[in-house]
Coordinates of C-alpha atoms in Angstrom, one line a residue:
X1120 CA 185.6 47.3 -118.9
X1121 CA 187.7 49.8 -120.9
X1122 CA 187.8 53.6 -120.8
X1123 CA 188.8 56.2 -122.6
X1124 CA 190.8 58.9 -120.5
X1125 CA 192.5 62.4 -122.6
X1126 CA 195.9 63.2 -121.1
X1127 CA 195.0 65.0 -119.1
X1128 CA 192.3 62.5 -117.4
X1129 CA 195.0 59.6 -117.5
X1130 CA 197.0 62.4 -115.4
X1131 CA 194.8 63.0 -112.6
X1132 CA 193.7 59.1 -112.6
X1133 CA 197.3 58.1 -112.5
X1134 CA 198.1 60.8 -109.1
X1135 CA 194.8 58.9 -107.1
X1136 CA 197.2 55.7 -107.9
X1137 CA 200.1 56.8 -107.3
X1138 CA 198.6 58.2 -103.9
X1139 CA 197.7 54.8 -103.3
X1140 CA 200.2 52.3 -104.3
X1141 CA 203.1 54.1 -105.0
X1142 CA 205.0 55.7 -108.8
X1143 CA 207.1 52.5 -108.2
X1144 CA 204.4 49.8 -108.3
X1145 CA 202.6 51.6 -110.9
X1146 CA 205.6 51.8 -113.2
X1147 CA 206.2 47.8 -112.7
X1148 CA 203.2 47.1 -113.4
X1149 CA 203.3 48.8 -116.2
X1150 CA 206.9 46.7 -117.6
X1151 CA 205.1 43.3 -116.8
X1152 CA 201.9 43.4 -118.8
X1153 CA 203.9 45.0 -121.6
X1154 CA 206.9 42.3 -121.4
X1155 CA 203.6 39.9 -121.2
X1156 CA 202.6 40.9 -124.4
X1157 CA 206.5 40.6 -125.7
X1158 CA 206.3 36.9 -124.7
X1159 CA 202.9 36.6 -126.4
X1160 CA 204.8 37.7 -130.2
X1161 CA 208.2 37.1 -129.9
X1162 CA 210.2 33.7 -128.6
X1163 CA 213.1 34.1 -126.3
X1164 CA 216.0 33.6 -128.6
X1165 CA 214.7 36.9 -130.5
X1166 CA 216.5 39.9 -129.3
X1167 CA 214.1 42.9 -128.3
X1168 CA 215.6 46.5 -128.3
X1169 CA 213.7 49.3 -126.8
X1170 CA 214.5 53.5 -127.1
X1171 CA 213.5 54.9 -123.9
X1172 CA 212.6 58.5 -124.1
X1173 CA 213.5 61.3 -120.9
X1174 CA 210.5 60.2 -119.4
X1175 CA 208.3 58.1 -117.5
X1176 CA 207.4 56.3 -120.9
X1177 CA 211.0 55.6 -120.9
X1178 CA 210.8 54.5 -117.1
X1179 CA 208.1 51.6 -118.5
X1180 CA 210.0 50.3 -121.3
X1181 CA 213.1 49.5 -118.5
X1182 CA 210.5 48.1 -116.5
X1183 CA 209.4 45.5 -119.3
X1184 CA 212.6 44.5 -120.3
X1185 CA 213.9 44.3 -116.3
X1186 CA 210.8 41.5 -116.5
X1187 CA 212.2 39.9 -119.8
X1188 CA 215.8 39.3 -119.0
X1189 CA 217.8 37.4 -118.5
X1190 CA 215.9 34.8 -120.6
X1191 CA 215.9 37.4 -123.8
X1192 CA 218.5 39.5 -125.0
X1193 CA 217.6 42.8 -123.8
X1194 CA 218.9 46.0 -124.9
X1195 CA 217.8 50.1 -123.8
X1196 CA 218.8 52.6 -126.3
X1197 CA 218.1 55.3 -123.6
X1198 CA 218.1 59.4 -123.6
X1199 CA 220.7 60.8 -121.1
X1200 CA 219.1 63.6 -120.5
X1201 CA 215.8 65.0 -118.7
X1202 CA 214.8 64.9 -115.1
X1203 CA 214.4 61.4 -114.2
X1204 CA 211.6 60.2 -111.6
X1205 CA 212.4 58.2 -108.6
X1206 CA 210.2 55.1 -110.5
X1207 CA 211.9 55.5 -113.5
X1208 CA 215.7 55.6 -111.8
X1209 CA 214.7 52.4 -109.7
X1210 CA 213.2 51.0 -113.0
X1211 CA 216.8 51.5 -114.8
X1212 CA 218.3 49.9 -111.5
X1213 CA 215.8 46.8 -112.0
X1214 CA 217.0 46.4 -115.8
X1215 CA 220.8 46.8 -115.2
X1216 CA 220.5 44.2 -112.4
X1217 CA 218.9 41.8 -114.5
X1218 CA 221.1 41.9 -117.2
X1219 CA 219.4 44.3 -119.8
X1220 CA 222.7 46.3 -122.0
X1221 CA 222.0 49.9 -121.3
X1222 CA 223.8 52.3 -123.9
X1223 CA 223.2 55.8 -125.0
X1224 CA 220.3 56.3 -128.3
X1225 CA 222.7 55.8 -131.9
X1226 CA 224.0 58.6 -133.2
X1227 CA 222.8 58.0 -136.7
X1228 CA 220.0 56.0 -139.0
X1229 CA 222.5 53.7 -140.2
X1230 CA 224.1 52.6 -136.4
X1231 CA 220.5 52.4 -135.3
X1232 CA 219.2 49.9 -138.1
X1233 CA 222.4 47.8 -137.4
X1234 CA 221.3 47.8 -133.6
X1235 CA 217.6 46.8 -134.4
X1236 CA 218.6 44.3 -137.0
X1237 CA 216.4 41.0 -136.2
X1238 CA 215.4 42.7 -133.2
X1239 CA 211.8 43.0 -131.4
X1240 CA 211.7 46.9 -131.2
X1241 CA 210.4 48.3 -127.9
X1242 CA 208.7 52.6 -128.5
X1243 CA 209.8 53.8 -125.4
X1244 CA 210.5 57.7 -126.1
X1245 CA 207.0 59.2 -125.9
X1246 CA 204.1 58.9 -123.9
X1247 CA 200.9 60.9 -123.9
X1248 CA 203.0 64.2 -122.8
X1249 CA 204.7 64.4 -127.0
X1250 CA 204.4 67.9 -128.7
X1251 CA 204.0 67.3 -132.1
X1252 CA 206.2 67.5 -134.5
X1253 CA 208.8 65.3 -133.0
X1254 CA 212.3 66.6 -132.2
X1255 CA 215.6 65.2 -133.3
X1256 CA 217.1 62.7 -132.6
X1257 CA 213.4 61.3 -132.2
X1258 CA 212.4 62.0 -135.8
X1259 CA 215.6 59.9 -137.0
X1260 CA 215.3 57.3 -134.6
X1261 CA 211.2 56.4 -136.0
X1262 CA 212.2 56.5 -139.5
X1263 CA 214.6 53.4 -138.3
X1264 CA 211.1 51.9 -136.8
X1265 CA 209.2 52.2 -140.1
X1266 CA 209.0 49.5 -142.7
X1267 CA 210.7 46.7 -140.6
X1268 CA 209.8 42.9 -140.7
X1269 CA 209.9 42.3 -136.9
X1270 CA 207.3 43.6 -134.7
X1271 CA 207.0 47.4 -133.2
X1272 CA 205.7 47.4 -129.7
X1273 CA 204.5 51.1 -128.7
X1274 CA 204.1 51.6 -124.5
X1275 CA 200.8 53.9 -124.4
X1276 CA 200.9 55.8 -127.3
X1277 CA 203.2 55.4 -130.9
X1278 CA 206.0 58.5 -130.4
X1279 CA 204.8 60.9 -132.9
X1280 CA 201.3 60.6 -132.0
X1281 CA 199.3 63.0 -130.6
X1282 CA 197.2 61.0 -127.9
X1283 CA 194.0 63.2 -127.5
X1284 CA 193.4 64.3 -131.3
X1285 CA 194.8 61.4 -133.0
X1286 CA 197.1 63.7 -135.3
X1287 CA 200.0 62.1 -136.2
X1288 CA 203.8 63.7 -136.7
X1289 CA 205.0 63.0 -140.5
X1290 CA 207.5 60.9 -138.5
X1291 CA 205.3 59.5 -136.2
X1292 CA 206.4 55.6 -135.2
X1293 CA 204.0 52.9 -137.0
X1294 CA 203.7 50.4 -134.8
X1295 CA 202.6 47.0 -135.1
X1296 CA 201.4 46.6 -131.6
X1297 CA 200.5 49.0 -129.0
X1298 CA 199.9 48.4 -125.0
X1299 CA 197.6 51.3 -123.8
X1300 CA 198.5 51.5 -120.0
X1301 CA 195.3 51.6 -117.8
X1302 CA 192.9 53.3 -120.3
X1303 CA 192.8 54.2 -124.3
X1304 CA 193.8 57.6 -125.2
X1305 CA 191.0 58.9 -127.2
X1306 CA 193.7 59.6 -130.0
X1307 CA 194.5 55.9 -130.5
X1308 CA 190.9 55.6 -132.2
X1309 CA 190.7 58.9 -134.4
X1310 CA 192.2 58.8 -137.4
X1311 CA 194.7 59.5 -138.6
X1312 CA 196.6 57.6 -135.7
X1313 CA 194.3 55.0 -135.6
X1314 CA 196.6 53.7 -138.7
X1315 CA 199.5 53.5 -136.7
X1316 CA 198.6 51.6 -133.7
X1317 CA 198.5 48.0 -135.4
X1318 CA 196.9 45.6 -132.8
X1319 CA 195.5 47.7 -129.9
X1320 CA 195.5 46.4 -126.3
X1321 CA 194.7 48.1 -122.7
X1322 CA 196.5 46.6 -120.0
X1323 CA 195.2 47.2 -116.4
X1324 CA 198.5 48.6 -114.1
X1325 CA 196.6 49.0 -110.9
X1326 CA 194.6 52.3 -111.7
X1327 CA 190.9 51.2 -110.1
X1328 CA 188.2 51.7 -112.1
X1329 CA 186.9 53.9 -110.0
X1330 CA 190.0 56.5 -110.2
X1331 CA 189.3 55.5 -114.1
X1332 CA 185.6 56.1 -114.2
X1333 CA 185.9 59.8 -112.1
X1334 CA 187.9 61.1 -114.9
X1335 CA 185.8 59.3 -118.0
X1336 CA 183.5 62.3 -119.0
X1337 CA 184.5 63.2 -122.4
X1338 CA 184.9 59.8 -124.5
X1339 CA 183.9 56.3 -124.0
X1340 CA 184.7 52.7 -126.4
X1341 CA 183.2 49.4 -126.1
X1342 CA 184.9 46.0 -125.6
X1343 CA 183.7 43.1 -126.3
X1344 CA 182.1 42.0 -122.6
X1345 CA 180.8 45.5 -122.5
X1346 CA 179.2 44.8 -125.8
X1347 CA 177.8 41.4 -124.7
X1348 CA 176.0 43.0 -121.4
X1349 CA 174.3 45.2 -123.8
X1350 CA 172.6 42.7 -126.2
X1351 CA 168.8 42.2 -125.1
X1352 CA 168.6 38.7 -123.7
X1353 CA 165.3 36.9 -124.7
X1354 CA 163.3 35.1 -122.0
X1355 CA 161.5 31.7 -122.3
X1356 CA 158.5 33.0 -122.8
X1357 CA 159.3 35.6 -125.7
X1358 CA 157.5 35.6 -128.7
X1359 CA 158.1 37.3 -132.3
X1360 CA 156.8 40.7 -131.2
X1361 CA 158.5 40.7 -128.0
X1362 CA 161.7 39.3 -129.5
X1363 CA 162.0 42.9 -131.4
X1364 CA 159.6 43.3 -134.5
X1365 CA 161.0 46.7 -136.6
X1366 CA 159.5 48.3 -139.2
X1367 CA 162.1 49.4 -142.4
X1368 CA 160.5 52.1 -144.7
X1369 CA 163.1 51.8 -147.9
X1370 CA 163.3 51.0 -151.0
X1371 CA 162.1 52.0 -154.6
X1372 CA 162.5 50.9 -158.1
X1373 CA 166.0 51.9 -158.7
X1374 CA 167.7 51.0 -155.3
X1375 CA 165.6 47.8 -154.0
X1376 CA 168.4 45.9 -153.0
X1377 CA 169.1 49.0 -149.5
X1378 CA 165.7 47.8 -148.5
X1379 CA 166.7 44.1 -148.9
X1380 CA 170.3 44.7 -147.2
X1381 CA 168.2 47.1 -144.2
X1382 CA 166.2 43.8 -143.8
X1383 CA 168.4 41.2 -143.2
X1384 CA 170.3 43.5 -141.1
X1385 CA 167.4 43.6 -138.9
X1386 CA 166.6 40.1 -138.9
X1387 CA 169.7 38.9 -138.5
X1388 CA 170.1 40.9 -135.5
X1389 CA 167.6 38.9 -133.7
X1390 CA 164.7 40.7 -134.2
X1391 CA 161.3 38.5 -134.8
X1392 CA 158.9 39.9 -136.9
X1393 CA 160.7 42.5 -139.9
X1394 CA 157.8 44.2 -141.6
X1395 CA 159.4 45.9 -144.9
X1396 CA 157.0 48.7 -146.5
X1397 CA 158.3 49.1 -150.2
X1398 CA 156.7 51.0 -153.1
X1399 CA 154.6 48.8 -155.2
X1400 CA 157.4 48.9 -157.8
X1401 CA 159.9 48.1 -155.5
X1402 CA 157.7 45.1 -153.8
X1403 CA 158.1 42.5 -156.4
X1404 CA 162.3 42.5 -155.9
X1405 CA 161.7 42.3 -152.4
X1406 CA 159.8 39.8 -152.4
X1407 CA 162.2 37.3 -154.5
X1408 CA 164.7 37.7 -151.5
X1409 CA 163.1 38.0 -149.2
X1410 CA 161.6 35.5 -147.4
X1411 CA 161.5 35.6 -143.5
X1412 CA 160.5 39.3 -143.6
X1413 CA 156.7 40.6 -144.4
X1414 CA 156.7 42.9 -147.4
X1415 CA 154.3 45.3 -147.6
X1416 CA 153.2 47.7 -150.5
X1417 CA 152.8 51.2 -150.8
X1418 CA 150.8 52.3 -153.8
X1419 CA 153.1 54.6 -156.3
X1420 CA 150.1 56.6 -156.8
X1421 CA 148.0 57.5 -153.5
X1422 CA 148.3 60.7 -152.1
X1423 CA 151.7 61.2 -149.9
X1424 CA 148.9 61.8 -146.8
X1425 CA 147.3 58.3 -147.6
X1426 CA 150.9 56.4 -147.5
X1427 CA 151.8 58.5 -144.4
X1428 CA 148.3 57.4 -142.5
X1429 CA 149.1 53.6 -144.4
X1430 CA 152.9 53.5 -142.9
X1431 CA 151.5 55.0 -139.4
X1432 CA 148.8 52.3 -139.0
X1433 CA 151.3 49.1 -140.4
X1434 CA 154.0 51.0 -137.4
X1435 CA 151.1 49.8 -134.2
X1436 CA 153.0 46.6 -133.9
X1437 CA 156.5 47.1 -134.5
X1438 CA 159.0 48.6 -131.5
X1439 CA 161.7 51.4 -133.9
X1440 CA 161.9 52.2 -137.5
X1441 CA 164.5 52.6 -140.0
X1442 CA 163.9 54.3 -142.9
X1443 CA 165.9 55.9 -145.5
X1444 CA 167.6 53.1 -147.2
X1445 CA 166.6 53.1 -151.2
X1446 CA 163.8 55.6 -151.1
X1447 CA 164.6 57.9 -153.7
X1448 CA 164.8 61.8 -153.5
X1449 CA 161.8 63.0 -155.6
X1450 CA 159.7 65.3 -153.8
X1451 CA 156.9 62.8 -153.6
X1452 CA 158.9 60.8 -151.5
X1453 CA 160.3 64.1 -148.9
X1454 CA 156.2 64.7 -148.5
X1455 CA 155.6 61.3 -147.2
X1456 CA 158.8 61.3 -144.4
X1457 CA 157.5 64.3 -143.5
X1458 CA 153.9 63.8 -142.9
X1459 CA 155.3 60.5 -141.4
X1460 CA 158.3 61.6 -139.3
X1461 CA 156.1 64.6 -137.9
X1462 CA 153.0 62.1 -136.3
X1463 CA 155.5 59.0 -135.6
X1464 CA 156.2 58.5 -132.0
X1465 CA 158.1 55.2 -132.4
X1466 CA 162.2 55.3 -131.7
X1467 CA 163.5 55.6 -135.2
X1468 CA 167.0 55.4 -137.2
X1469 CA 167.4 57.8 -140.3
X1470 CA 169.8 56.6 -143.2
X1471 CA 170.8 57.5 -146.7
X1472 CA 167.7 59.0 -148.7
X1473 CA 165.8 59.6 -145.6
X1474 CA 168.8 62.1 -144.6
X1475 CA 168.6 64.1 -147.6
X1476 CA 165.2 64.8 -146.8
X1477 CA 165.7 65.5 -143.0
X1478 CA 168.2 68.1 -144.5
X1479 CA 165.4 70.1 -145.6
X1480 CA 163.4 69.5 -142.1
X1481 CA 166.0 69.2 -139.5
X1482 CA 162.9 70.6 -137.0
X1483 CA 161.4 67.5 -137.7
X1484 CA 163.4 65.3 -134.9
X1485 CA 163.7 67.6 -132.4
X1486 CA 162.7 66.4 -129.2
X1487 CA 162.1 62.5 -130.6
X1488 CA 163.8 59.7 -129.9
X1489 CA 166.1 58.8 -132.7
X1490 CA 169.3 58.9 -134.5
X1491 CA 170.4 59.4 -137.5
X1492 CA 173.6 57.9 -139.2
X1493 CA 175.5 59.6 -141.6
X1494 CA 178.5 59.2 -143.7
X1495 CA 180.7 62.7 -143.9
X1496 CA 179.5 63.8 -146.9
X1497 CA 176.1 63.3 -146.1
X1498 CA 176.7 65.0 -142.7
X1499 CA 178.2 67.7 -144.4
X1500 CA 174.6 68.5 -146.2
X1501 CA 172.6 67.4 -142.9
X1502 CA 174.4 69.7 -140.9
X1503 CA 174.7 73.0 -142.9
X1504 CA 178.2 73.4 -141.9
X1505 CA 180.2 71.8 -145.3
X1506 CA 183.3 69.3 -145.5
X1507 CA 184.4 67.9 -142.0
X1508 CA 188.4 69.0 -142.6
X1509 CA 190.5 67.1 -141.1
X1510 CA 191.3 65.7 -137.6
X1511 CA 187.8 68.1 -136.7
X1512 CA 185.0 65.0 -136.8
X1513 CA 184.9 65.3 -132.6
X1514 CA 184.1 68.9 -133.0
X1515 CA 181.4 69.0 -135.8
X1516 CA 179.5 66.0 -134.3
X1517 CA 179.6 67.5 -130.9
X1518 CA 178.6 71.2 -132.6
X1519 CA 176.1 69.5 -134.7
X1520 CA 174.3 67.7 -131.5
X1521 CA 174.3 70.5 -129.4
X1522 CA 172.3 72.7 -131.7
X1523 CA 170.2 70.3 -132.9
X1524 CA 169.8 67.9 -130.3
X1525 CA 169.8 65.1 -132.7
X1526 CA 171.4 61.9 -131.6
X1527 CA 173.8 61.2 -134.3
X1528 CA 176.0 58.4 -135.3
X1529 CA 178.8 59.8 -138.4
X1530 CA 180.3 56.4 -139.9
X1531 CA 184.1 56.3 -140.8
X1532 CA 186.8 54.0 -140.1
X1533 CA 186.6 56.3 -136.6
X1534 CA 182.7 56.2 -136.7
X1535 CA 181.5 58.7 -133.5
X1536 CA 178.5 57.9 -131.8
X1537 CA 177.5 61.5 -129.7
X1538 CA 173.8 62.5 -127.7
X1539 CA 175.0 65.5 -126.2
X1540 CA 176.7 63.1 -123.3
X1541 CA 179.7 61.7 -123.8
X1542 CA 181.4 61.0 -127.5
X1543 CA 181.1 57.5 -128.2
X1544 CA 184.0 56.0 -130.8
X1545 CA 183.6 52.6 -132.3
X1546 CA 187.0 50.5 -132.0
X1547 CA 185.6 47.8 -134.3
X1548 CA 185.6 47.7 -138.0
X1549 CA 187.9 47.5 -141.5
X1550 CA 187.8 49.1 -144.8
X1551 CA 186.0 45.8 -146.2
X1552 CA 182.8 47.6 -145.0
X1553 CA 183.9 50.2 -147.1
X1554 CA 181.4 48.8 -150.0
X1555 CA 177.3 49.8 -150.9
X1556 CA 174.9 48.5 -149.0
X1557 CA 177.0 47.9 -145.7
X1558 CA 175.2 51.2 -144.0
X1559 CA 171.7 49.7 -144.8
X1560 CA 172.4 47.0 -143.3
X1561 CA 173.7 48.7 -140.0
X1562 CA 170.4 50.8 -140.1
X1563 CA 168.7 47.5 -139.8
X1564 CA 170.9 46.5 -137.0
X1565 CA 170.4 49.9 -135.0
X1566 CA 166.2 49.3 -136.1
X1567 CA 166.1 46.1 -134.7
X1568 CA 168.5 47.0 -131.2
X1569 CA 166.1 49.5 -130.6
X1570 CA 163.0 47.9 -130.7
X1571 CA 164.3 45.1 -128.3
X1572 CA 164.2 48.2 -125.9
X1573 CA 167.8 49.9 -126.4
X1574 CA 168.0 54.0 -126.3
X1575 CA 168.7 55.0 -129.8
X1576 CA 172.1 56.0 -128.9
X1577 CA 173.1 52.5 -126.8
X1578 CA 171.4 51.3 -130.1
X1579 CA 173.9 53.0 -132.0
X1580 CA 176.9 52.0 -130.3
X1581 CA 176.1 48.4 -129.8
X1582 CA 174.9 48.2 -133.4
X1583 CA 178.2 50.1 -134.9
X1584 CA 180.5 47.4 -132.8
X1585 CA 178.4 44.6 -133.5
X1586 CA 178.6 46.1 -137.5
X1587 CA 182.6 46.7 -137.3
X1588 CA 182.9 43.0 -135.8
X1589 CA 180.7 41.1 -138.5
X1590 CA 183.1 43.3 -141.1
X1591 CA 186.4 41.7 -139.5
X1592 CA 184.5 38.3 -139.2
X1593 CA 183.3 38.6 -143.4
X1594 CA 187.0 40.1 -144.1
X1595 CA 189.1 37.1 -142.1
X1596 CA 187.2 35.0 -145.0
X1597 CA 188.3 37.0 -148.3
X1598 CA 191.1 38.5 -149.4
X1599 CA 188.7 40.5 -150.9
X1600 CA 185.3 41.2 -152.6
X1601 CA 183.5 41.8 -149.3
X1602 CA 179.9 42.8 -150.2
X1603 CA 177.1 43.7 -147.5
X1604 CA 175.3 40.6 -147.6
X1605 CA 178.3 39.1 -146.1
X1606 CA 178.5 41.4 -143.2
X1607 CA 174.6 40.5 -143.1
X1608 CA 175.9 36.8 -142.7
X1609 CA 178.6 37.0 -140.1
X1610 CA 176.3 39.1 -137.6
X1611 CA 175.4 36.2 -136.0
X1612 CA 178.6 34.3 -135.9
X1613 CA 180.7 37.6 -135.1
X1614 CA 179.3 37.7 -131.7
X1615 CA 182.3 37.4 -128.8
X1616 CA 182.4 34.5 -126.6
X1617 CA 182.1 35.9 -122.8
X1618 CA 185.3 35.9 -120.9
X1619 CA 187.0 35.5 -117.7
X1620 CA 186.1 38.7 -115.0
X1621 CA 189.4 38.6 -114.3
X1622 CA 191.7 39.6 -117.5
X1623 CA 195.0 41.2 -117.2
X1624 CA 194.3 43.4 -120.9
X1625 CA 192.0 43.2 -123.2
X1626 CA 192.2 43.5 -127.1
X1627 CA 190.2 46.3 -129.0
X1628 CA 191.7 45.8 -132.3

């Protein structure tokens, strides 16, 4: 299991370990499961250079290479000056002892190229303490870090990144690897910074999970085993309604492809009975692709009240609904989602069209199991509030729960996940998903999670994961053209393979 600890958290964590075992062990354990994941991208015959900062971050980067040398060629570009820690002094004593070169951080950006040149490159200088912007010589010496063809290793947190907002320094060190030490900074997956971490690991340095789990009360992350314990398991004796049987409300004559995309989502996602109610002139497309799923009509001319009492009486065998996806914004339509949302009791998931409407009837969830999943712009209408500015998502979904009460998933490449508890961020995902029709489809997922028996918002973040890792799975297949019925496609085959209990780190991205 993985948390997600601010600075401050990882702080007080760290002193009930260091009460326990010691600065010392701490720090070593640190240096070994980063010089672990050296050996893991880097033979031995390829030099690796580290800058070690004043401080303890500094301290870990001699610890890794004290664990690599003699058998690489080890070199600390180190700051003289600070107050050093009793770990960190024993951690320098370790590295000179083994052999590691110890000189003083160059004195310009050509000297430090020239030092790094065919080097592995160890971020030492800052850990989760750095005040943005970076100081010289700091500034100069990640310039010298950016745009190189060997790998960047960052310990904890890329110098120039600020660990709890994810704000990053114009100099901020892009690395192509970083080890988060005992937890994930919540900063590592907000954007901005979630661009400069490259391949994200947490290693465990001997911080219990119980030190780790006192101080986890503002953010949380999935990982893949957490993921897996999750997913509803079926018995031997389930059958198709049991198995999770949602009902998707989407669709119309201009946009029946959302309803198709919501579908497969759903069904893909194990569910085993997928009703689909469609406008009559949407029910025709539906049906020529869709085949597993029952399609049923909704006349274009009935009464909104008649289509609400139809859609109410087709929902007394399915477990959630998702509705939203292609429906149109004529006021016809808002009438029906009304009259429907207001007598529905069933857990349900509100996308695309449907959250135009809500906008106008916010009132209309309060106090009902749901959640509703926009993209920023359309949170921006849902919530009343305008553009989410920069490096302020955490605030405005928190803001926009609190008043409302409304779980609420808002999709990005940082997608949140908040129900007033603690804020949920997806680590999954790429910008393949950044295409129509890949939200539908993750409305279907959330539908179909939901009526298997998940809350809407462990629905939400088991759906977003599972979403962000059928994206990767679709994306390692093309260069490019991803569309959403590939994600659709790799839902079933994105699922991770249970591992070991006992694991050293584990890989988020």
């Amino acid at each position: 299991m993985i948390y997600v600890l601010t600075p401050e958290a990882m702080r007080a964590a760290d002193a009930g370990a260091i009460a326990r075992i010691g600065e010392n062990e701490l720090m070593c354990n640190a240096g070994l499961r980063v010089a672990e994941r050296i050996r893991a991208i880097a033979a031995a015959e390829v030099p690796v250079v580290a800058f070690a900062g004043p401080g303890n971050n500094g301290g870990d980067a001699f610890a890794a290479l004290a664990e690599l040398a003699p058998a690489y060629e080890c070199t600390v570009a180190a700051d003289p000056t600070g107050r050093r820690s009793e770990a960190r002094t024993a951690a320098e004593a370790r590295a000179t002892a083994a052999g590691v070169r110890v000189r003083p951080l160059p004195p310009n950006e050509q000297e430090t190229r020239e030092l790094l040149e065919g080097a592995i490159a160890v971020d030492g200088l800052f850990g989760t303490g750095a005040r943005l912007p970076l100081p010289e010589p700091y500034r100069r010496l990640a310039r010298a870090l950016d745009g190189r063809e060997r790998p960047v290793l960052a310990i904890d947190v890329p110098s120039g990144v600020d660990a709890l907002t994810g704000a990053v320094a114009d100099d901020a060190v892009r690395a192509s690897v970083t080890v988060a030490l005992a937890a994930i900074k919540p900063g590592l997956l907000l954007e901005p910074a979630r661009e400069y971490t490259g391949e994200l690991w947490c290693a465990k340095i001997g911080v219990e999970d119980a030190e780790l789990a006192a101080q986890s009360r503002e953010f949380a992350a999935l990982d893949d085993q957490a993921f897996l314990r999750m997913l509803p398991q079926r018995a031997s004796e389930t059958e198709k309604y049991s198995a999770g049987a949602p009902l998707i409300i989407a669709g119309s004559a201009q946009f029946p492809g959302a309803a198709v995309l919501c579908a497969r989502g759903a069904a893909r996602a194990g569910a085993g009975y997928v009703t689909v109610a469609t406008p009559s002139s949407a029910a025709g497309a539906l049906r020529a692709h869709l085949v597993e799923q029952v399609v049923v009509e909704l006349s274009d001319a009935a009464a909104p009240e008649a289509i609400a009492d139809e859609l109410l009486d087709i929902s007394k065998r399915s477990g959630a609904v998702a509705i939203g996806p292609g429906l149109g914004l004529d006021d016809r339509t808002s009438q029906i989602f009304a009259l429907f949302i207001q007598r529905n009791r069933l857990p349900i998931v509100v996308d695309a069209s449907g959250l135009f409407h809500l906008s106008k009837r916010l009132e209309l969830l309060r106090g009902k199991p749901c959640v509703v999943t926009p993209h920023a712009g359309e949170f921006a209408r849902l919530s009343g509030r305008g553009t989410i500015a920069p490096g302020t998502r955490v605030e405005r979904i928190r803001e926009f729960v609190d008043r409302t009460g409304v779980t609420t998933l808002l999709k990005g490449s940082d997608t949140l996940i908040y129900d007033g508890g603690v804020v949920h961020i997806n680590p999954t995902g790429t910008n393949a998903l950044a295409t129509a029709g890949t939200g539908d489809v993750l409305a279907g997922v959330i539908a179909t999670l939901m009526s298997q028996g998940l809350s809407p918002v462990d629905a939400a973040r088991a759906g977003a994961y599972w979403h962000g890792l059928a994206g990767q799975q679709a994306a390692g297949k093309r260069r490019i053209g991803i569309v959403a019925g590939d994600v659709v496609d790799s839902l079933g085959e994105s699922i991770p393979v249970p591992a070991s209990q006992h694991v050293n780190e584990t890989r988020l991205r």
